[in-house]
Amino acid sequence: MSTTPLRRHDLVWLDPAVDAGRFVAAEHIDCTRNWVKQGWPLVVARQSEAATTDRLILGFTPQSAPVRKRITLRTPRAAIVRHSRPLLLLDAIEYAPRSWRAGIYRLHALCIKFGVVPHVYGSLSSQAFTGTSFLNVASDLDLLSVGTICWVRATDLLLGRDFNAPVRILGIDLDESGEIGLVAEAVR
């Protein structure tokens, strides 16, 4: 893997020949090995000061309703074989519950109107990549965008009369270094 900077919420895939079980707590070894064996991505987590340049903190949330459990790995960069930005909202719509889709299409159009390229993370992303159900009636739609955007203005519109949010929406604006610049929330 190159030394390309990875940002929080980026997706990475590990070399399936590497034993990912070595990078987690003992109680998560089997689950982690299975996740990587399936070819599912891990998410770049917030990097602590203890993180080094050769190891990254990654994570995933297995299907574990009703209680979500996040599993954290401290992974050598060399084990990463591929990475990408988070899934685009437009590419994730088909994996959302049918009752959300019309609203998400309207939300996407609104984002594009303001020059925002929305990405998803969280349960919708996991559902899209794994093909298993992660979303439920209490789920929210987790969105993020990198760079300078105006989630505050978009949130004002989302909460206005012209947009009926199908679900609670959490928007995060990451700056170029991957740090959170702004968090906005629209509640259904």
PDB file of C-alpha atoms in Angstrom:
ATOM      1  CA  MET A   1       0.000   0.000   0.000  1.00  0.00           C
ATOM      2  CA  SER A   2       1.237   3.459  -0.788  1.00  0.00           C
ATOM      3  CA  THR A   3       1.639   6.160   1.792  1.00  0.00           C
ATOM      4  CA  THR A   4      -1.380   7.995   0.368  1.00  0.00           C
ATOM      5  CA  PRO A   5      -3.004   9.953   3.181  1.00  0.00           C
ATOM      6  CA  LEU A   6      -6.173   8.274   4.360  1.00  0.00           C
ATOM      7  CA  ARG A   7      -8.932  10.368   5.886  1.00  0.00           C
ATOM      8  CA  ARG A   8     -11.463   9.543   8.527  1.00  0.00           C
ATOM      9  CA  HIS A   9     -14.366   7.529   7.067  1.00  0.00           C
ATOM     10  CA  ASP A  10     -12.317   6.408   4.039  1.00  0.00           C
ATOM     11  CA  LEU A  11     -12.776   2.742   3.196  1.00  0.00           C
ATOM     12  CA  VAL A  12      -9.918   0.253   3.101  1.00  0.00           C
ATOM     13  CA  TRP A  13      -9.673  -3.399   2.170  1.00  0.00           C
ATOM     14  CA  LEU A  14      -7.102  -5.663   3.783  1.00  0.00           C
ATOM     15  CA  ASP A  15      -5.032  -8.311   2.080  1.00  0.00           C
ATOM     16  CA  PRO A  16      -7.030 -11.514   2.668  1.00  0.00           C
ATOM     17  CA  ALA A  17      -3.749 -13.417   3.025  1.00  0.00           C
ATOM     18  CA  VAL A  18      -2.925 -11.382   6.146  1.00  0.00           C
ATOM     19  CA  ASP A  19      -4.381 -12.669   9.417  1.00  0.00           C
ATOM     20  CA  ALA A  20      -6.556  -9.713  10.454  1.00  0.00           C
ATOM     21  CA  GLY A  21      -7.234 -11.502  13.740  1.00  0.00           C
ATOM     22  CA  ARG A  22      -3.794 -10.367  14.926  1.00  0.00           C
ATOM     23  CA  PHE A  23      -4.938  -6.731  14.953  1.00  0.00           C
ATOM     24  CA  VAL A  24      -7.926  -6.972  17.332  1.00  0.00           C
ATOM     25  CA  ALA A  25      -8.814  -7.966  20.867  1.00  0.00           C
ATOM     26  CA  ALA A  26      -9.131 -11.719  21.420  1.00  0.00           C
ATOM     27  CA  GLU A  27     -12.928 -11.690  21.642  1.00  0.00           C
ATOM     28  CA  HIS A  28     -13.185 -10.194  18.123  1.00  0.00           C
ATOM     29  CA  ILE A  29     -10.714 -12.429  16.261  1.00  0.00           C
ATOM     30  CA  ASP A  30     -13.223 -14.722  14.526  1.00  0.00           C
ATOM     31  CA  CYS A  31     -15.610 -11.917  13.587  1.00  0.00           C
ATOM     32  CA  THR A  32     -12.766  -9.832  12.163  1.00  0.00           C
ATOM     33  CA  ARG A  33     -11.294 -12.711  10.198  1.00  0.00           C
ATOM     34  CA  ASN A  34     -14.722 -13.424   8.709  1.00  0.00           C
ATOM     35  CA  TRP A  35     -15.309  -9.750   7.820  1.00  0.00           C
ATOM     36  CA  VAL A  36     -12.017  -9.518   5.942  1.00  0.00           C
ATOM     37  CA  LYS A  37     -12.480 -12.945   4.335  1.00  0.00           C
ATOM     38  CA  GLN A  38     -15.815 -11.718   2.921  1.00  0.00           C
ATOM     39  CA  GLY A  39     -13.937  -8.879   1.211  1.00  0.00           C
ATOM     40  CA  TRP A  40     -15.837  -6.177   3.067  1.00  0.00           C
ATOM     41  CA  PRO A  41     -14.228  -2.789   3.709  1.00  0.00           C
ATOM     42  CA  LEU A  42     -13.045  -1.392   6.998  1.00  0.00           C
ATOM     43  CA  VAL A  43     -13.440   2.262   7.904  1.00  0.00           C
ATOM     44  CA  VAL A  44     -10.582   4.604   8.770  1.00  0.00           C
ATOM     45  CA  ALA A  45     -11.302   5.730  12.325  1.00  0.00           C
ATOM     46  CA  ARG A  46     -10.200   8.844  14.161  1.00  0.00           C
ATOM     47  CA  GLN A  47      -6.462   8.425  14.610  1.00  0.00           C
ATOM     48  CA  SER A  48      -5.249   8.886  18.158  1.00  0.00           C
ATOM     49  CA  GLU A  49      -1.978  10.495  19.032  1.00  0.00           C
ATOM     50  CA  ALA A  50      -0.722   7.001  19.828  1.00  0.00           C
ATOM     51  CA  ALA A  51      -1.246   5.951  16.193  1.00  0.00           C
ATOM     52  CA  THR A  52       1.947   5.664  14.199  1.00  0.00           C
ATOM     53  CA  THR A  53       2.612   6.258  10.536  1.00  0.00           C
ATOM     54  CA  ASP A  54       2.963   2.525   9.869  1.00  0.00           C
ATOM     55  CA  ARG A  55      -0.250   1.522  11.705  1.00  0.00           C
ATOM     56  CA  LEU A  56      -3.767   2.851  11.281  1.00  0.00           C
ATOM     57  CA  ILE A  57      -6.813   2.594  13.477  1.00  0.00           C
ATOM     58  CA  LEU A  58      -9.587   0.978  11.446  1.00  0.00           C
ATOM     59  CA  GLY A  59     -12.982  -0.300  12.419  1.00  0.00           C
ATOM     60  CA  PHE A  60     -16.217  -1.931  11.427  1.00  0.00           C
ATOM     61  CA  THR A  61     -19.579  -2.596  12.975  1.00  0.00           C
ATOM     62  CA  PRO A  62     -20.841  -6.128  12.451  1.00  0.00           C
ATOM     63  CA  GLN A  63     -24.530  -6.804  12.186  1.00  0.00           C
ATOM     64  CA  SER A  64     -25.333  -6.967  15.895  1.00  0.00           C
ATOM     65  CA  ALA A  65     -28.804  -5.575  16.472  1.00  0.00           C
ATOM     66  CA  PRO A  66     -30.183  -4.505  18.846  1.00  0.00           C
ATOM     67  CA  VAL A  67     -26.880  -3.436  20.425  1.00  0.00           C
ATOM     68  CA  ARG A  68     -24.272  -2.073  18.038  1.00  0.00           C
ATOM     69  CA  LYS A  69     -20.719  -3.100  18.707  1.00  0.00           C
ATOM     70  CA  ARG A  70     -17.826  -1.454  16.948  1.00  0.00           C
ATOM     71  CA  ILE A  71     -14.669  -3.450  16.456  1.00  0.00           C
ATOM     72  CA  THR A  72     -11.374  -1.598  16.285  1.00  0.00           C
ATOM     73  CA  LEU A  73      -8.198  -2.816  14.599  1.00  0.00           C
ATOM     74  CA  ARG A  74      -4.693  -1.393  14.769  1.00  0.00           C
ATOM     75  CA  THR A  75      -3.520  -2.409  11.343  1.00  0.00           C
ATOM     76  CA  PRO A  76      -0.173  -2.094   9.581  1.00  0.00           C
ATOM     77  CA  ARG A  77      -0.442   0.040   6.446  1.00  0.00           C
ATOM     78  CA  ALA A  78       1.235  -2.784   4.551  1.00  0.00           C
ATOM     79  CA  ALA A  79      -1.874  -4.959   5.053  1.00  0.00           C
ATOM     80  CA  ILE A  80      -4.052  -2.502   3.084  1.00  0.00           C
ATOM     81  CA  VAL A  81      -4.459  -3.476  -0.550  1.00  0.00           C
ATOM     82  CA  ARG A  82      -7.049  -0.903  -1.631  1.00  0.00           C
ATOM     83  CA  HIS A  83      -8.776   2.204  -0.414  1.00  0.00           C
ATOM     84  CA  SER A  84     -11.492   4.580  -1.547  1.00  0.00           C
ATOM     85  CA  ARG A  85     -13.515   7.532  -0.408  1.00  0.00           C
ATOM     86  CA  PRO A  86     -16.821   6.654   1.279  1.00  0.00           C
ATOM     87  CA  LEU A  87     -19.649   5.462  -0.938  1.00  0.00           C
ATOM     88  CA  LEU A  88     -21.475   8.191  -2.835  1.00  0.00           C
ATOM     89  CA  LEU A  89     -25.032   8.818  -1.661  1.00  0.00           C
ATOM     90  CA  LEU A  90     -26.297   8.318  -5.207  1.00  0.00           C
ATOM     91  CA  ASP A  91     -24.665   4.858  -5.328  1.00  0.00           C
ATOM     92  CA  ALA A  92     -26.206   3.866  -1.989  1.00  0.00           C
ATOM     93  CA  ILE A  93     -29.835   4.812  -2.597  1.00  0.00           C
ATOM     94  CA  GLU A  94     -30.830   1.387  -3.921  1.00  0.00           C
ATOM     95  CA  TYR A  95     -29.709  -0.168  -0.612  1.00  0.00           C
ATOM     96  CA  ALA A  96     -31.859   2.160   1.499  1.00  0.00           C
ATOM     97  CA  PRO A  97     -35.332   1.154   2.643  1.00  0.00           C
ATOM     98  CA  ARG A  98     -37.904   1.831  -0.083  1.00  0.00           C
ATOM     99  CA  SER A  99     -39.685   4.310   2.183  1.00  0.00           C
ATOM    100  CA  TRP A 100     -36.528   6.462   2.284  1.00  0.00           C
ATOM    101  CA  ARG A 101     -35.666   6.500  -1.410  1.00  0.00           C
ATOM    102  CA  ALA A 102     -37.844   9.328  -2.752  1.00  0.00           C
ATOM    103  CA  GLY A 103     -36.667  11.577   0.056  1.00  0.00           C
ATOM    104  CA  ILE A 104     -33.037  10.629  -0.503  1.00  0.00           C
ATOM    105  CA  TYR A 105     -33.342  11.470  -4.205  1.00  0.00           C
ATOM    106  CA  ARG A 106     -34.722  14.890  -3.220  1.00  0.00           C
ATOM    107  CA  LEU A 107     -31.908  15.288  -0.692  1.00  0.00           C
ATOM    108  CA  HIS A 108     -29.324  14.383  -3.334  1.00  0.00           C
ATOM    109  CA  ALA A 109     -30.778  16.949  -5.744  1.00  0.00           C
ATOM    110  CA  LEU A 110     -30.647  19.576  -2.980  1.00  0.00           C
ATOM    111  CA  CYS A 111     -27.007  18.740  -2.215  1.00  0.00           C
ATOM    112  CA  ILE A 112     -26.046  19.012  -5.879  1.00  0.00           C
ATOM    113  CA  LYS A 113     -27.846  22.364  -6.093  1.00  0.00           C
ATOM    114  CA  PHE A 114     -25.486  23.654  -3.394  1.00  0.00           C
ATOM    115  CA  GLY A 115     -22.376  22.025  -4.856  1.00  0.00           C
ATOM    116  CA  VAL A 116     -22.217  19.350  -2.169  1.00  0.00           C
ATOM    117  CA  VAL A 117     -21.128  15.844  -3.168  1.00  0.00           C
ATOM    118  CA  PRO A 118     -22.640  13.726  -0.405  1.00  0.00           C
ATOM    119  CA  HIS A 119     -21.129  10.422   0.708  1.00  0.00           C
ATOM    120  CA  VAL A 120     -22.612   7.931   3.154  1.00  0.00           C
ATOM    121  CA  TYR A 121     -21.112   6.120   6.086  1.00  0.00           C
ATOM    122  CA  GLY A 122     -22.545   4.049   8.895  1.00  0.00           C
ATOM    123  CA  SER A 123     -25.367   1.556   8.540  1.00  0.00           C
ATOM    124  CA  LEU A 124     -26.361   2.387   4.958  1.00  0.00           C
ATOM    125  CA  SER A 125     -22.776   1.947   3.785  1.00  0.00           C
ATOM    126  CA  SER A 126     -22.439  -1.344   5.657  1.00  0.00           C
ATOM    127  CA  GLN A 127     -25.719  -2.565   4.208  1.00  0.00           C
ATOM    128  CA  ALA A 128     -24.607  -1.661   0.677  1.00  0.00           C
ATOM    129  CA  PHE A 129     -21.263  -3.459   0.944  1.00  0.00           C
ATOM    130  CA  THR A 130     -22.377  -6.558   2.829  1.00  0.00           C
ATOM    131  CA  GLY A 131     -25.825  -7.138   1.388  1.00  0.00           C
ATOM    132  CA  THR A 132     -27.163  -7.783   4.896  1.00  0.00           C
ATOM    133  CA  SER A 133     -29.637  -5.686   6.846  1.00  0.00           C
ATOM    134  CA  PHE A 134     -28.104  -3.015   9.072  1.00  0.00           C
ATOM    135  CA  LEU A 135     -30.886  -0.424   8.951  1.00  0.00           C
ATOM    136  CA  ASN A 136     -33.985  -0.396  11.131  1.00  0.00           C
ATOM    137  CA  VAL A 137     -36.726   2.063  12.061  1.00  0.00           C
ATOM    138  CA  ALA A 138     -34.393   3.828  14.509  1.00  0.00           C
ATOM    139  CA  SER A 139     -31.582   4.225  11.960  1.00  0.00           C
ATOM    140  CA  ASP A 140     -30.456   7.556  10.631  1.00  0.00           C
ATOM    141  CA  LEU A 141     -28.864   8.579   7.361  1.00  0.00           C
ATOM    142  CA  ASP A 142     -25.197   9.424   7.921  1.00  0.00           C
ATOM    143  CA  LEU A 143     -23.786  11.804   5.311  1.00  0.00           C
ATOM    144  CA  LEU A 144     -20.446  13.459   4.900  1.00  0.00           C
ATOM    145  CA  SER A 145     -18.684  15.655   2.451  1.00  0.00           C
ATOM    146  CA  VAL A 146     -15.102  16.811   2.243  1.00  0.00           C
ATOM    147  CA  GLY A 147     -14.071  20.397   1.795  1.00  0.00           C
ATOM    148  CA  THR A 148     -15.992  23.601   2.114  1.00  0.00           C
ATOM    149  CA  ILE A 149     -19.712  23.064   2.123  1.00  0.00           C
ATOM    150  CA  CYS A 150     -22.653  24.649   3.781  1.00  0.00           C
ATOM    151  CA  TRP A 151     -24.441  21.966   5.790  1.00  0.00           C
ATOM    152  CA  VAL A 152     -26.023  24.708   7.865  1.00  0.00           C
ATOM    153  CA  ARG A 153     -27.744  26.190   4.803  1.00  0.00           C
ATOM    154  CA  ALA A 154     -28.644  22.718   3.515  1.00  0.00           C
ATOM    155  CA  THR A 155     -30.001  21.753   6.953  1.00  0.00           C
ATOM    156  CA  ASP A 156     -32.143  24.892   7.021  1.00  0.00           C
ATOM    157  CA  LEU A 157     -33.653  23.808   3.717  1.00  0.00           C
ATOM    158  CA  LEU A 158     -34.045  20.207   4.892  1.00  0.00           C
ATOM    159  CA  LEU A 159     -36.030  21.394   7.882  1.00  0.00           C
ATOM    160  CA  GLY A 160     -38.105  23.760   5.727  1.00  0.00           C
ATOM    161  CA  ARG A 161     -41.492  23.104   4.263  1.00  0.00           C
ATOM    162  CA  ASP A 162     -40.160  22.049   0.863  1.00  0.00           C
ATOM    163  CA  PHE A 163     -38.359  18.978   2.118  1.00  0.00           C
ATOM    164  CA  ASN A 164     -39.816  16.214   4.228  1.00  0.00           C
ATOM    165  CA  ALA A 165     -36.846  14.254   5.543  1.00  0.00           C
ATOM    166  CA  PRO A 166     -37.603  10.531   5.370  1.00  0.00           C
ATOM    167  CA  VAL A 167     -35.280   9.849   8.268  1.00  0.00           C
ATOM    168  CA  ARG A 168     -33.016  11.661  10.750  1.00  0.00           C
ATOM    169  CA  ILE A 169     -30.045  12.969   8.771  1.00  0.00           C
ATOM    170  CA  LEU A 170     -26.615  13.598  10.233  1.00  0.00           C
ATOM    171  CA  GLY A 171     -24.263  15.603   8.027  1.00  0.00           C
ATOM    172  CA  ILE A 172     -20.565  15.908   8.719  1.00  0.00           C
ATOM    173  CA  ASP A 173     -18.200  18.245   6.922  1.00  0.00           C
ATOM    174  CA  LEU A 174     -14.598  17.027   6.975  1.00  0.00           C
ATOM    175  CA  ASP A 175     -11.771  19.398   6.200  1.00  0.00           C
ATOM    176  CA  GLU A 176      -8.981  18.289   3.877  1.00  0.00           C
ATOM    177  CA  SER A 177      -7.040  16.769   6.794  1.00  0.00           C
ATOM    178  CA  GLY A 178     -10.009  14.606   7.736  1.00  0.00           C
ATOM    179  CA  GLU A 179     -10.950  16.560  10.851  1.00  0.00           C
ATOM    180  CA  ILE A 180     -14.579  17.377  11.507  1.00  0.00           C
ATOM    181  CA  GLY A 181     -15.304  20.972  10.636  1.00  0.00           C
ATOM    182  CA  LEU A 182     -19.063  21.057  11.076  1.00  0.00           C
ATOM    183  CA  VAL A 183     -21.847  18.750  12.153  1.00  0.00           C
ATOM    184  CA  ALA A 184     -25.447  19.431  11.172  1.00  0.00           C
ATOM    185  CA  GLU A 185     -28.529  17.417  11.956  1.00  0.00           C
ATOM    186  CA  ALA A 186     -32.006  17.361  10.446  1.00  0.00           C
ATOM    187  CA  VAL A 187     -34.636  15.472  12.396  1.00  0.00           C
ATOM    188  CA  ARG A 188     -37.652  13.915  10.737  1.00  0.00           C
TER     189      ARG A 188
END
